Structure formats: C-alpha cells, structure tokens
Amino acid sequence: MKVLLVGNPNVGKSAIFSQLTGVKVTTSNYPGTTVAFTRGFMTYQGRRVEIIDVPGTYHLEPENEAEKVAVDMIAKGDVLINVVDATNLERNLNLTLQLMEFGKPMVIALNLWDEAQHKGIEIDIEKLKEVLKIPVVATNGLTGEGLVQLSKECMKARAVYWPKLNSERRWAKIGEIVSQVQNLTHRRHTFMERIQDLSIHPILGLPLAAISLIVIFKFIISAGEILVSFMEKVFQLVYSPIILWLSDVLKANDLIHYLLIGEVTGGIIEYEEAMGMLTTGVFVAFGLVLPYIILFYLVLGFLEDLGYIPRVAIMFDRFLHNIGLHGYSIVPMLLACGCNVPGILAIRNLETRRERFITAIVTSITIPCMAQTALIIRAVGTRGEVYIGLVFTTLLTVWLLLGIILKKTVGGNTPTLLIEVPPYRLPSLKVQFKKLKMRLSLFLNEAIPYVLGGILFINFLNISGFIKILGDLSAPVIKGVFGLPEETVSTLIIGIVRKDAAVALLEPIGLNDYEMVRAVIILILYFPCVATFTVLLKELGIMDTVKAVGIMFLTTMIVGGLLNLLLGTVFNPAGMIIAEIITILFLIFLDSNTNKSLFEDEMV
Amino acid sequence: MTQKIRISLAEMKNDQEGKVVFIIGGRGMKTRLEALGIRRGVKILKLSSFLGGGPVVVSVGTGEVAIGYGMSRNIIVEVEMDESSFSG
C-alpha cells in the first residue's frame, strides 16, 4: 500500500513523515525544504506500508519542478494524507478540495494544532469531519501527538466523493466551510510577533539583517578558530603518538610511508605540510574543516526553523532584481554557503529556466562552501585581515558583474516574488540536533573519501612525474596570465576533487601574499568540485552545463588576469577593495537608472 | 464622510486596509495569488513595503504574504478615504 503525505509548503509534512517512518529528512520553517519526494516505510499491525513525503504545493496546476513532482505522484497513491496547517485553514482547504476530486481514500491531518490555539484560532473538528465527510485528526508533527490515530484512520479510509468545482465556486464553498468550523478570537500581540514585524520593517529590517549577518559571520570565524586550536591540541596529544608509531613501523617501505604519512622530521608532525593521507588528509577534514561546518549548520539550522529565511528573501528581493532574479534565489545561495550541492539542488524551487540558470551559475562560480571559506580565512587571514576582505569583495564584484551580464543575455523572464511569510517559531532542540547530525554525516561521507583519495591521487601524480608535465603544459596560463608558480598546478587539479583540500595544499608552496590571494580566488572560480558538478549536470542538463563551464573558464581567465595586472601594481589590497566597492555601487546605481523596465520582464 | 476609491496594492499606505476588487493578469498569476488567499473580495491589510521597488507584505486571512512590487501594481484594491484627505 502506498500512502502519500500531501499539503501546502511549510505545513510540517516532513516532520510527520519522519515521525511515522523513522526516516530522517530535513525540516525547516520555510516553503520548499523538500524538493524531491522521500520514501519510507512504516509497519502497521504486521502490514508494511510505504509512505511518501511529497514536495509541498499550493494547488494542482504545477509551475515549478517540485510542484510537477507532487502532481505526478498524487495520481499514483493509494491513500492520501492531506496535511493541513490549522493556523491557515482557509488557504489550505483550497488544496484539500482539489485533492478530494481525485476520489481516492483520504484523511486530513490538522497539523500545528497547538499553535492555532495559541493564536486564538478555534476549529471544530467534528463539524469539519461532518462537512467534508472524511476523517480529520489533530496532529503535532514535532511531538508525534495524534499520529497513532492518524495511521489507524489511514488504514480504514474509504474513497471520497466530491464534485469537481471551478475555482470561483470552490472558494465560495471554502468560505462556507470556514464560517461553519472556524472561530477567531482576538488577542494581544506576542513578543515573537513584535520581533517578526521588526525583522521585515522597511527601514530597520535591512540594517538588522546586515548586523545579524556580520555578527553570525564573526561568531563562526572566532568560535571556529578556538575549536580548530583545540583540535590541533587533540591531534598532537592523541593522534601523533599513533602516527609516529606507524611511521616507525613503515620506515622500511618508503612509498607507503610517503603516501600514508608523508614527511615527518624530528618526531614532530606538521599536519598541514606532511602531505600524507593519514596526516594532512585526516587533519584537514576533521581538524580544520569540521569545526566550521558544525558552527555554520548550527546557525543555519536555527535560522531555518525560526523562519528567518523567507524574510531574508523579502529583504534581498530588490537587490536580486539587479541580476535578473527575485528574492527567493537567496535560498539556494544561502544553502550553498554551507555546501554547493544542496544549494544547486534547491534551484528546483525556482519557476523559470532563466532563474535556475542564472542562480546556478553565479552560485557555483562565486560562492565558496563553508569548508573552503574556513581554509581561505586561515590561508589569507594569517597574512592580514585586509586579504580576507579582498577575497570576499572580489567575489561579490564578480557575483554582481556576472549576474548583470547574464541578466542581459539569458532569454526568458523572471516571475515576481510571491512568498508566504511564516510566523516565527522557537526551534525545538531535538529537531535541531537531528538535523545537525544528518548534515554532518552527509558532509563526512562526502568529504572524507574525497579528501583522502584526492591527496593520494596528487601524491601519485607527483611520483609519476605527471604533475611536472602538466605544469609545463599549463605554464603559459598559470605563469603568464595568473602570475603563479608552476607548483600551484597540482592544487588546481586537486581542486576539482575537493576545494578545501586544495586550499590547504597551497600553504606549503610558499606563495607571497598577492599570489596567495590570486590562487585562492582562482581556485574558487575556475571549476566547481566534482560533487557540485554532478548535480549541476543533473539540474541543468548537458547543454547548459557546457555553457556553464565555458562561463567559468572565461570568468577565471578575466578575473585572474586582471588581479595579476592590477594588484600590487596599480592598487594595494586596500585600494583594490575600495575600487571594487566603488564598482559595485556604480553598477547598482547605473542599473536602477538605466533600467526603467526593471519590472517589465516580470511574468504577469 | 468617507469615500471609496480604487488604487493598486503598491499605492496603498502601510497599515491601510482594503478589499481586493480585481487582479490584472493571466490565469497563472491569479492561481498563484489565489492559492495564497489573495483573490477578489478578500480583505487585506498592508503591513509594509520596501523603497525603490521592493516587495509588499500584506496580512490576509490568518497569514502573511510577501508580493513582489511588479505584481503588487496589478492588484487593485478598494480603500476607504476620508473626505478630509482630499481637501489638502
């Protein structure tokens, strides 16, 4: 038997799904967390029941990929569980009535029941059952309340009969139902609602968002540094003795020692320079990157469940129009700051090809993932904070310029932002913990094999002399255009496998400050890591991916060449930052002046 | 004395209430708006708007919705105006 969980976005389908099946899925307080369907099983009285979490949809006339998936799935289900947000009954019933027209067995899970009561919304469940003639169960996806009852009703649900109505008559019917079953009582504004109003305040909202972002960034960086130095101590105290013992054992065999441990002199392991799989490889993944990943996902998870993400979309809407997008594109970009893979997957929620293409390109080219960011800050930050600023303002400039060019050249249109603003909800610790655990295990499964394998691969290339050949071949570009020594070729190769490992491997080369900045920026721009490239291919298709790769190559050549030309000759680092900021402001000013037709290309 | 006038959602003032009288646009746009509870005949309260063509946030039914500026110009609402506000 196949049971489908169907409902509007952000009503808690995924929470109910993981309660029913024990399968872990991501839940957040913003529409569009689930982009593909997730399958799980539950056993009910000895019967194995398949449960499918369908991406949220407001209606059955699909507009984006996620909605198409939903509509296709519904036709194939045996029983529908319609998850309804009790705090927004009227709007949710629109989908309910459309689902009933399928004539399939159906049960309503009236979710967020507690929140509705807090808000002074009373719903007469008995009356609702009577009017719709289908079972209705009050549920709480977070605590699991009402889910036993829900499964029971599901097993004995019978096909519903409901007449097909046109939209006008359907809304009339909904109005009639709501007036019969719902009773609103007014109450005072809560503290949460005051913060809610403030965070999308037209004047105070933006500074508030900027300040919170800076505070969050500072927090991740400084807390990350503390964690990393703690990990360094742990490595020296606990891990070093093991490695030194192994080093003694292996002495006989030079090659294996070289590959696994690398260089050890005088009984001290320099983890960042040894270049062995078990030394540098393990240390980069666990010691340098993991602390920052944990911190980033802690913060992101909190903001997601609180409901701040849609507000960020609203705040950045006008700004994103500069590059032919609307506010919702900020969601893939934010996710990409953690890891590009979920970022690129999230473009499915965007409606048009143009939006998806522009978002995918600027995201995969200019947004470094947290693992990369952590190591960049380490690599250039030790040479002076001004270099961190230079790397990120350069990325922002490239982001904006590239976006503007794509906006002018990519055909199609960008629809307007239209998004539900969920109320703030205090995140539950239990859910936060689960989510963090899930994301960390994803990262570890992804990162460990690639980082270790990547280092192994590079060592092999080194031994075989292949690096030397590649270095000679690419010397005209690496030396001539970018002004970097030949040794950086190997890091650019490993960057295709794993960017964080590549940044870590720049350190032992001994670049000067300007070379380091250029190398880091080129590493971010030139190509995404293998994992990101795979999802790009899947989401964009071959043709658009080929275009994307071309754009990446061109961007890298131009930006790398310009930096080589200007940095240290025309501008010092601070001067370069100022020049870039002026460029950014000028571009925005130019755009808002020349682009009178800013909103004409919007779909109406 | 109050008088009813028709303006677009973009032109409404913050904290002003109005009734949607019609929506200029194709079926796709109407369906999307409808699904979020914005349709002919409903009462909406404009909560905030952003300068220079940013989105408009409205309260409708028991929820809140943010609408891009371009679309907000195509949603026509009927608002009540004080006679006095015409005199100046």
XYZ file of C-alpha atoms in Angstrom:
692
model
C 0.000 0.000 0.000
C 1.226 3.470 -0.900
C 0.354 6.386 1.382
C 1.143 9.934 0.240
C 1.659 12.928 2.502
C 0.351 15.907 0.552
C -0.106 19.522 1.567
C 0.854 23.156 1.146
C 4.531 24.037 1.593
C 5.717 24.550 5.163
C 2.849 22.798 6.964
C 5.050 20.141 8.597
C 4.690 17.186 6.213
C 8.315 16.196 6.630
C 8.081 16.244 10.432
C 5.062 13.899 10.301
C 6.891 11.749 7.768
C 9.940 11.250 9.961
C 7.718 10.538 12.970
C 5.794 7.870 11.049
C 8.726 6.181 9.344
C 11.770 6.984 11.475
C 13.486 8.116 8.267
C 15.429 11.312 8.788
C 14.549 14.192 6.499
C 15.257 17.891 6.661
C 12.545 20.104 8.049
C 12.617 23.894 8.177
C 10.320 26.786 8.711
C 10.202 27.953 5.118
C 8.427 26.777 2.000
C 10.316 24.424 -0.272
C 12.579 22.409 2.019
C 11.572 19.170 0.351
C 12.406 19.328 -3.355
C 12.216 15.674 -4.294
C 9.949 13.042 -2.800
C 11.258 10.937 0.053
C 10.149 7.364 0.621
C 9.944 5.463 3.905
C 8.168 2.509 5.427
C 6.052 2.008 8.494
C 4.717 -1.254 9.853
C 1.126 -1.199 10.953
C -0.351 -4.346 12.530
C 2.076 -6.513 10.609
C 1.472 -4.732 7.323
C 4.293 -2.939 5.590
C 3.076 0.420 4.382
C 5.024 2.647 2.035
C 4.887 6.326 2.944
C 5.923 9.094 0.568
C 6.660 12.677 1.537
C 5.541 14.732 -1.462
C 7.001 18.248 -2.020
C 4.613 20.953 -0.861
C 2.259 22.530 -3.338
C -0.445 25.177 -3.071
C -2.572 23.894 -5.920
C -2.595 21.219 -8.577
C -1.574 23.399 -11.501
C 2.193 22.887 -11.361
C 4.584 25.776 -12.027
C 7.959 24.517 -10.900
C 9.762 21.172 -10.822
C 8.893 20.488 -7.203
C 5.184 21.018 -7.915
C 5.282 18.850 -11.029
C 6.755 16.048 -8.947
C 3.902 16.474 -6.478
C 1.110 16.293 -9.029
C 2.593 13.262 -10.790
C 2.898 11.423 -7.510
C -0.644 12.021 -6.305
C -2.142 10.105 -9.194
C -0.144 7.035 -8.164
C -1.043 6.935 -4.445
C -3.473 4.532 -2.751
C -4.287 6.719 0.250
C -3.735 10.467 0.652
C -2.913 12.097 3.962
C -3.614 15.766 3.427
C -1.541 17.707 5.955
C -3.363 20.942 6.728
C -1.937 23.936 8.590
C -4.562 24.642 11.258
C -3.361 28.255 11.529
C -4.219 28.843 7.863
C -7.297 26.719 7.366
C -8.952 28.692 4.593
C -5.955 28.741 2.275
C -5.120 25.083 2.927
C -8.648 23.922 2.144
C -8.154 25.065 -1.448
C -5.737 22.169 -1.967
C -7.872 19.843 0.167
C -10.916 20.253 -2.053
C -8.833 19.800 -5.205
C -7.341 16.606 -3.756
C -10.790 15.278 -2.892
C -11.701 15.495 -6.549
C -9.285 12.613 -7.202
C -11.776 10.341 -5.434
C -9.055 8.491 -3.546
C -9.272 7.420 0.107
C -8.164 10.457 2.093
C -7.521 11.581 5.674
C -6.817 15.082 6.948
C -4.025 15.677 9.462
C -4.831 19.012 11.073
C -1.253 19.943 11.951
C 0.140 22.832 14.015
C -2.961 22.401 16.130
C -1.334 23.805 19.300
C -0.063 26.871 17.501
C -3.547 27.594 16.137
C -4.963 27.526 19.649
C -2.235 29.866 20.874
C -3.161 32.235 18.087
C -6.790 32.192 19.149
C -7.986 30.064 16.229
C -10.637 27.530 17.266
C -11.532 24.794 14.792
C -14.485 22.491 15.329
C -13.024 19.165 14.197
C -16.297 17.231 14.474
C -18.028 19.778 12.281
C -15.205 19.689 9.731
C -15.455 15.881 9.518
C -19.172 16.156 9.020
C -18.943 18.746 6.241
C -16.132 17.054 4.290
C -17.244 13.502 5.121
C -13.645 12.364 5.645
C -11.647 11.621 8.823
C -9.869 14.595 10.434
C -7.178 14.119 13.109
C -5.469 16.897 15.083
C -1.697 16.323 14.997
C 1.584 17.741 16.174
C 4.420 16.680 13.896
C 7.133 17.655 16.372
C 5.837 15.683 19.365
C 4.090 12.954 17.412
C 0.743 13.682 19.021
C -2.237 12.271 17.118
C -0.144 10.157 14.754
C -1.296 6.779 16.093
C -4.856 7.880 15.471
C -3.829 9.148 12.035
C -2.343 5.786 10.984
C -5.446 3.993 12.212
C -7.758 6.253 10.187
C -5.474 5.840 7.209
C -5.867 2.068 7.187
C -9.627 2.171 7.100
C -10.059 5.252 4.893
C -12.528 4.875 2.062
C -12.722 6.606 -1.294
C -14.229 10.072 -1.035
C -16.755 11.591 -3.342
C -16.531 15.282 -4.068
C -17.873 17.213 -7.042
C -15.458 18.993 -9.393
C -15.843 22.734 -8.892
C -14.408 25.670 -10.790
C -12.155 27.982 -8.833
C -14.832 30.546 -8.018
C -17.323 28.017 -6.723
C -14.588 26.213 -4.845
C -13.639 29.379 -2.978
C -17.305 30.031 -2.226
C -17.541 26.540 -0.779
C -14.370 27.083 1.270
C -15.779 30.326 2.642
C -18.909 28.471 3.643
C -16.952 25.675 5.354
C -14.634 28.051 7.209
C -17.519 30.101 8.547
C -19.052 26.903 9.918
C -15.993 25.407 11.590
C -13.591 28.210 12.480
C -13.848 30.760 15.247
C -11.299 33.537 15.692
C -10.699 35.293 18.967
C -8.512 38.366 19.095
C -5.645 38.656 21.467
C -2.672 40.848 22.201
C 0.484 40.874 20.104
C 3.025 38.431 21.459
C 6.706 39.193 21.900
C 7.550 36.953 18.933
C 5.156 38.857 16.708
C 6.823 42.142 17.607
C 10.225 40.782 16.541
C 8.504 39.380 13.479
C 7.246 42.825 12.476
C 10.626 44.390 13.179
C 12.584 41.903 11.065
C 10.769 42.861 7.871
C 10.481 46.528 8.789
C 11.203 48.509 5.602
C 13.758 50.767 7.290
C 15.017 48.807 10.284
C 14.810 45.366 8.683
C 17.784 45.692 6.355
C 20.294 47.082 8.893
C 19.045 44.431 11.311
C 19.700 41.740 8.706
C 23.138 43.168 7.879
C 24.112 43.384 11.545
C 22.904 39.845 12.236
C 24.815 38.501 9.237
C 28.036 40.222 10.339
C 27.592 39.008 13.926
C 26.931 35.466 12.680
C 29.958 35.540 10.382
C 32.199 36.886 13.170
C 30.817 34.261 15.526
C 31.533 31.395 13.146
C 35.064 32.658 12.439
C 36.149 33.292 16.002
C 34.435 30.276 17.543
C 35.891 28.255 14.666
C 39.411 29.422 15.464
C 39.007 28.342 19.078
C 37.704 24.928 18.022
C 40.492 24.464 15.479
C 43.230 25.228 18.008
C 41.526 22.780 20.353
C 41.535 20.140 17.620
C 45.222 20.833 16.954
C 45.990 20.021 20.580
C 43.887 16.875 20.416
C 45.733 15.782 17.286
C 49.162 16.416 18.818
C 48.284 14.685 22.080
C 46.209 11.723 20.939
C 46.790 11.188 17.241
C 50.516 11.977 16.880
C 51.773 9.064 19.018
C 49.801 6.650 16.832
C 51.140 8.142 13.617
C 54.711 8.256 14.905
C 54.452 4.606 15.882
C 53.111 3.777 12.429
C 55.886 5.841 10.889
C 58.446 3.722 12.733
C 56.822 0.509 11.590
C 56.648 1.604 7.988
C 60.150 3.026 7.700
C 61.189 0.002 5.683
C 58.810 0.796 2.867
C 59.385 4.291 1.580
C 56.495 4.556 -0.867
C 53.738 3.531 1.533
C 55.213 5.779 4.200
C 55.234 8.646 1.723
C 51.627 8.090 0.697
C 50.164 7.480 4.142
C 52.216 9.709 6.392
C 54.312 11.960 4.223
C 57.199 13.862 5.721
C 57.955 13.605 9.402
C 61.103 15.192 10.735
C 62.434 15.010 14.245
C 59.426 13.242 15.694
C 57.112 16.212 15.119
C 54.230 16.090 12.667
C 53.392 19.292 10.817
C 49.866 18.281 9.919
C 49.331 20.947 7.281
C 52.564 20.206 5.446
C 53.234 16.493 5.797
C 51.036 15.708 2.757
C 50.209 12.142 3.794
C 46.717 10.676 3.641
C 46.611 9.948 7.354
C 48.303 13.181 8.391
C 47.290 16.136 6.222
C 44.225 14.338 4.850
C 42.684 13.446 8.184
C 43.671 16.741 9.761
C 42.147 18.908 7.005
C 38.819 17.077 7.217
C 38.456 16.751 10.983
C 40.747 19.390 12.423
C 40.332 22.335 10.075
C 37.012 21.957 8.299
C 34.653 20.056 10.601
C 34.622 22.737 13.354
C 33.436 25.391 10.882
C 30.880 23.061 9.299
C 29.376 22.330 12.711
C 29.131 26.028 13.550
C 27.678 27.004 10.181
C 24.970 24.357 10.265
C 24.129 25.163 13.880
C 23.406 28.751 12.880
C 21.678 27.894 9.584
C 19.504 25.267 11.284
C 18.417 27.771 13.907
C 17.571 30.455 11.326
C 15.701 27.930 9.166
C 13.494 26.642 11.938
C 12.925 30.098 13.349
C 11.511 31.226 9.992
C 14.052 33.917 9.177
C 14.971 32.614 5.703
C 11.818 33.844 3.857
C 12.386 37.237 5.472
C 15.905 37.311 4.047
C 14.331 36.567 0.660
C 11.998 39.548 1.078
C 14.801 41.844 2.165
C 17.080 40.901 -0.740
C 14.330 40.864 -3.385
C 15.023 44.333 -4.741
C 18.787 43.754 -4.758
C 18.478 40.449 -6.620
C 16.443 42.176 -9.341
C 19.788 43.731 -10.314
C 20.912 40.360 -11.594
C 17.604 39.255 -13.083
C 16.429 37.222 -10.129
C 13.934 37.703 -7.344
C 14.262 37.267 -3.610
C 13.722 33.539 -3.413
C 17.039 32.877 -5.200
C 18.752 33.867 -1.964
C 17.729 30.471 -0.540
C 19.931 28.340 -2.850
C 22.727 30.869 -2.336
C 22.493 30.683 1.450
C 22.483 26.895 1.382
C 25.486 26.975 -0.952
C 27.483 28.870 1.685
C 27.347 25.599 3.631
C 27.831 23.273 0.685
C 27.195 23.941 -3.010
C 25.419 20.610 -3.534
C 22.203 21.335 -1.570
C 22.423 24.883 -2.917
C 22.246 23.743 -6.530
C 19.540 21.193 -5.690
C 17.391 23.987 -4.247
C 17.136 25.747 -7.632
C 14.275 23.351 -8.375
C 12.005 25.651 -6.419
C 12.608 28.436 -8.919
C 9.992 28.692 -11.636
C 11.732 29.592 -14.867
C 14.755 28.248 -16.698
C 16.307 31.697 -16.718
C 16.168 31.978 -12.938
C 17.552 28.481 -12.483
C 20.379 29.089 -14.938
C 21.477 32.446 -13.513
C 21.225 31.219 -9.925
C 23.148 28.017 -10.652
C 25.921 29.862 -12.470
C 26.550 32.681 -10.009
C 26.240 30.255 -7.090
C 28.619 27.614 -8.395
C 31.171 30.166 -9.549
C 31.278 32.780 -6.824
C 30.018 31.166 -3.615
C 32.614 29.135 -1.708
C 31.288 26.422 0.600
C 31.964 26.584 4.323
C 34.824 24.086 4.112
C 36.525 26.295 1.550
C 35.732 29.522 3.388
C 37.235 28.163 6.595
C 40.518 27.338 4.901
C 40.596 30.542 2.871
C 40.277 32.564 6.040
C 43.101 30.527 7.514
C 45.294 30.788 4.433
C 44.949 34.530 3.754
C 43.826 35.717 7.195
C 47.187 34.915 8.754
C 48.709 37.358 6.279
C 46.388 40.179 7.331
C 42.654 40.767 7.622
C 42.688 43.040 4.610
C 43.245 39.981 2.419
C 40.086 38.279 3.710
C 38.213 41.450 2.799
C 39.851 41.490 -0.628
C 38.887 37.894 -1.431
C 35.237 38.391 -0.482
C 34.716 41.825 -2.077
C 36.255 40.411 -5.253
C 33.768 37.538 -5.136
C 30.882 39.956 -4.581
C 32.020 42.093 -7.513
C 32.250 39.036 -9.757
C 28.834 37.866 -8.498
C 27.225 41.190 -9.422
C 29.008 41.692 -12.755
C 28.414 38.147 -13.884
C 24.781 38.399 -12.786
C 24.224 41.623 -14.709
C 25.779 40.143 -17.859
C 23.654 37.001 -17.541
C 20.534 39.053 -16.921
C 21.124 40.944 -20.173
C 21.960 37.866 -22.223
C 19.868 34.975 -20.915
C 16.433 34.937 -22.507
C 13.164 34.260 -20.739
C 11.585 36.005 -17.819
C 11.703 36.169 -14.065
C 8.412 35.996 -12.229
C 7.738 38.202 -9.228
C 8.427 37.155 -5.696
C 5.356 35.669 -4.112
C 6.021 34.024 -0.836
C 4.230 33.100 2.310
C 5.762 34.661 5.425
C 5.629 32.033 8.164
C 5.355 33.116 11.786
C 8.484 32.829 13.912
C 8.592 29.511 15.720
C 11.051 28.744 18.507
C 13.214 25.917 17.143
C 12.988 22.640 19.026
C 16.334 21.425 20.357
C 15.561 17.840 19.443
C 14.858 18.677 15.807
C 17.928 20.930 15.658
C 20.125 18.151 16.937
C 18.738 15.612 14.473
C 19.182 17.979 11.565
C 22.764 18.827 12.513
C 23.592 15.150 12.855
C 22.143 14.439 9.425
C 24.032 17.249 7.741
C 27.297 16.311 9.446
C 27.069 12.683 8.424
C 26.350 13.821 4.862
C 29.434 16.016 4.989
C 31.651 13.318 6.468
C 30.522 10.686 3.972
C 31.167 13.129 1.189
C 34.352 14.782 2.405
C 36.461 12.040 3.957
C 36.771 9.745 0.926
C 37.348 12.673 -1.442
C 39.916 14.446 0.721
C 41.873 11.259 1.419
C 41.547 9.992 -2.137
C 42.470 13.399 -3.508
C 45.688 13.576 -1.516
C 46.564 10.035 -2.527
C 45.912 10.908 -6.166
C 48.105 14.017 -6.033
C 50.947 12.070 -4.431
C 50.766 9.516 -7.201
C 50.824 12.250 -9.825
C 53.837 13.711 -8.077
C 55.768 10.449 -8.014
C 54.956 9.576 -11.591
C 56.184 12.923 -12.808
C 52.838 13.670 -14.407
C 52.497 16.901 -12.432
C 55.705 18.166 -13.999
C 54.313 17.539 -17.483
C 51.014 19.222 -16.678
C 52.888 22.081 -15.090
C 54.940 22.611 -18.230
C 51.852 22.431 -20.420
C 49.803 24.900 -18.412
C 52.703 27.187 -17.605
C 51.702 29.856 -20.150
C 48.339 30.317 -18.404
C 49.397 29.716 -14.812
C 52.571 31.791 -15.081
C 51.752 34.132 -17.887
C 48.125 35.049 -17.176
C 47.794 34.409 -13.448
C 51.384 35.047 -12.399
C 51.547 31.966 -10.206
C 54.391 29.458 -9.797
C 54.104 26.071 -11.518
C 53.652 24.246 -8.215
C 50.075 25.571 -7.979
C 49.059 23.346 -10.892
C 48.712 20.337 -8.587
C 46.397 22.223 -6.236
C 44.242 23.324 -9.157
C 43.915 19.678 -10.180
C 43.007 18.536 -6.696
C 40.537 21.425 -6.522
C 38.375 19.559 -8.993
C 38.080 16.753 -6.480
C 37.816 18.777 -3.316
C 38.284 22.534 -2.914
C 39.052 22.579 0.793
C 41.915 20.117 0.399
C 43.250 22.238 -2.462
C 43.298 25.424 -0.380
C 45.067 23.544 2.409
C 47.725 22.381 -0.046
C 48.510 25.952 -1.141
C 50.076 26.701 2.226
C 53.265 24.587 1.866
C 54.050 26.044 -1.584
C 55.305 29.274 -0.065
C 53.426 31.857 -2.118
C 53.732 35.536 -1.372
C 50.658 37.449 -0.157
C 49.414 38.587 -3.564
C 49.997 35.177 -5.129
C 48.042 33.564 -2.315
C 45.067 35.873 -2.860
C 45.085 35.217 -6.600
C 45.482 31.466 -6.179
C 42.601 31.309 -3.685
C 40.271 33.343 -5.915
C 41.153 31.301 -8.998
C 40.535 28.116 -7.030
C 37.041 29.295 -6.101
C 36.112 30.448 -9.597
C 37.572 28.060 -12.156
C 35.500 24.914 -11.640
C 33.128 23.503 -9.021
C 34.114 20.390 -7.104
C 33.120 17.029 -8.587
C 30.053 16.650 -6.361
C 28.687 20.067 -7.341
C 29.458 19.444 -10.996
C 27.427 16.235 -10.888
C 24.325 17.971 -9.536
C 24.805 20.857 -11.971
C 24.713 18.342 -14.788
C 21.596 16.759 -13.334
C 19.734 20.015 -12.723
C 20.759 21.995 -15.813
C 21.206 19.303 -18.435
C 24.216 18.832 -20.693
C 23.814 21.912 -22.899
C 23.501 24.399 -20.068
C 26.295 22.707 -18.143
C 28.616 23.077 -21.136
C 27.688 26.770 -21.251
C 28.280 26.998 -17.520
C 31.747 25.504 -17.827
C 32.578 27.961 -20.603
C 31.442 30.855 -18.438
C 33.533 29.556 -15.534
C 36.629 29.323 -17.686
C 36.184 32.806 -19.139
C 35.445 34.355 -15.753
C 38.549 32.785 -14.238
C 40.783 33.982 -17.071
C 39.486 37.536 -16.874
C 39.432 37.847 -13.093
C 42.748 36.042 -12.582
C 44.385 38.097 -15.338
C 43.026 41.402 -14.003
C 44.146 40.634 -10.468
C 47.610 39.786 -11.735
C 47.685 43.038 -13.674
C 46.278 45.378 -11.039
C 47.027 44.009 -7.583
C 50.365 45.234 -6.312
C 50.963 47.476 -9.310
C 48.047 49.878 -9.648
C 46.316 49.110 -6.345
C 47.455 47.925 -2.951
C 44.998 45.479 -1.285
C 43.007 48.218 0.490
C 42.907 50.271 -2.701
C 41.665 47.268 -4.624
C 38.848 46.734 -2.108
C 37.820 50.386 -2.405
C 37.932 50.191 -6.210
C 35.725 47.101 -6.115
C 33.210 48.663 -3.743
C 33.006 51.731 -5.981
C 32.416 49.413 -8.954
C 29.625 47.635 -7.089
C 27.903 50.880 -6.095
C 28.302 52.284 -9.600
C 26.784 49.158 -11.164
C 23.782 49.254 -8.834
C 23.312 52.973 -9.470
C 23.628 52.503 -13.213
C 21.174 49.634 -13.158
C 18.485 51.460 -11.225
C 18.829 54.458 -13.552
C 19.020 52.887 -16.973
C 16.729 50.035 -16.218
C 13.372 51.747 -16.304
C 11.923 48.484 -17.471
C 13.044 46.771 -14.293
C 9.682 45.180 -13.769
C 8.537 44.873 -17.326
C 10.054 41.481 -17.855
C 8.195 40.066 -14.923
C 5.649 37.473 -15.762
C 2.136 38.832 -15.364
C -17.643 61.386 5.369
C -15.670 58.624 3.761
C -15.414 57.722 0.126
C -14.334 54.523 -1.566
C -11.539 54.719 -4.097
C -9.653 52.113 -6.112
C -5.878 52.008 -6.078
C -3.219 49.367 -6.572
C -1.698 47.463 -3.701
C 1.578 49.244 -4.435
C -0.094 52.600 -3.842
C -1.697 51.642 -0.553
C -0.225 53.059 2.631
C 1.225 50.847 5.307
C -1.365 49.761 7.900
C -4.146 50.563 5.463
C -6.911 48.043 4.915
C -8.651 47.353 1.638
C -10.739 44.899 -0.315
C -9.363 43.247 -3.439
C -11.629 44.185 -6.343
C -9.705 42.799 -9.246
C -6.412 41.356 -10.337
C -4.827 42.287 -13.653
C -3.027 39.294 -15.062
C -3.204 35.909 -16.621
C -4.612 32.748 -15.200
C -1.238 31.588 -13.874
C -0.784 34.658 -11.738
C -4.357 34.541 -10.480
C -3.975 30.903 -9.487
C -0.770 31.598 -7.607
C -2.290 34.523 -5.741
C -5.497 32.649 -5.075
C -3.572 29.742 -3.562
C -2.109 32.158 -1.035
C -5.558 33.505 -0.210
C -5.437 36.663 -2.331
C -8.495 36.786 -4.568
C -11.400 39.032 -5.458
C -13.456 40.040 -2.461
C -10.969 39.339 0.336
C -9.846 41.933 2.813
C -6.143 42.621 3.034
C -4.051 44.752 5.351
C -0.812 46.200 4.002
C 1.884 45.671 6.606
C 4.971 47.096 4.968
C 6.708 47.902 1.730
C 10.285 48.493 0.724
C 11.578 51.595 -1.001
C 12.631 51.614 -4.646
C 10.520 48.735 -5.851
C 10.921 46.185 -3.086
C 8.219 43.701 -2.123
C 4.962 44.493 -0.318
C 3.968 42.481 2.742
C 0.257 42.014 3.426
C -1.796 40.247 6.015
C -4.602 38.184 4.550
C -6.878 35.835 6.441
C -4.782 34.370 9.230
C -1.453 34.544 7.384
C 1.098 36.917 5.877
C 2.263 37.048 2.267
C 5.047 38.976 0.536
C 4.345 40.103 -3.032
C 6.919 41.449 -5.489
C 6.491 45.086 -6.492
C 5.625 44.327 -10.120
C 2.770 42.076 -9.115
C 1.557 44.426 -6.386
C 0.854 47.082 -9.036
C -1.573 44.699 -10.693
C -3.663 44.013 -7.632
C -6.414 46.574 -7.400
C -7.959 47.245 -4.017
C -10.792 49.374 -2.814
C -9.905 51.539 0.155
C -11.864 53.998 2.201
C -10.644 57.562 2.121
C -11.581 60.332 4.459
C -13.122 63.365 2.717
C -10.631 65.434 4.660
C -7.685 63.811 2.955
C -8.876 65.175 -0.388
C -9.084 68.742 0.807
C -5.312 69.122 1.157
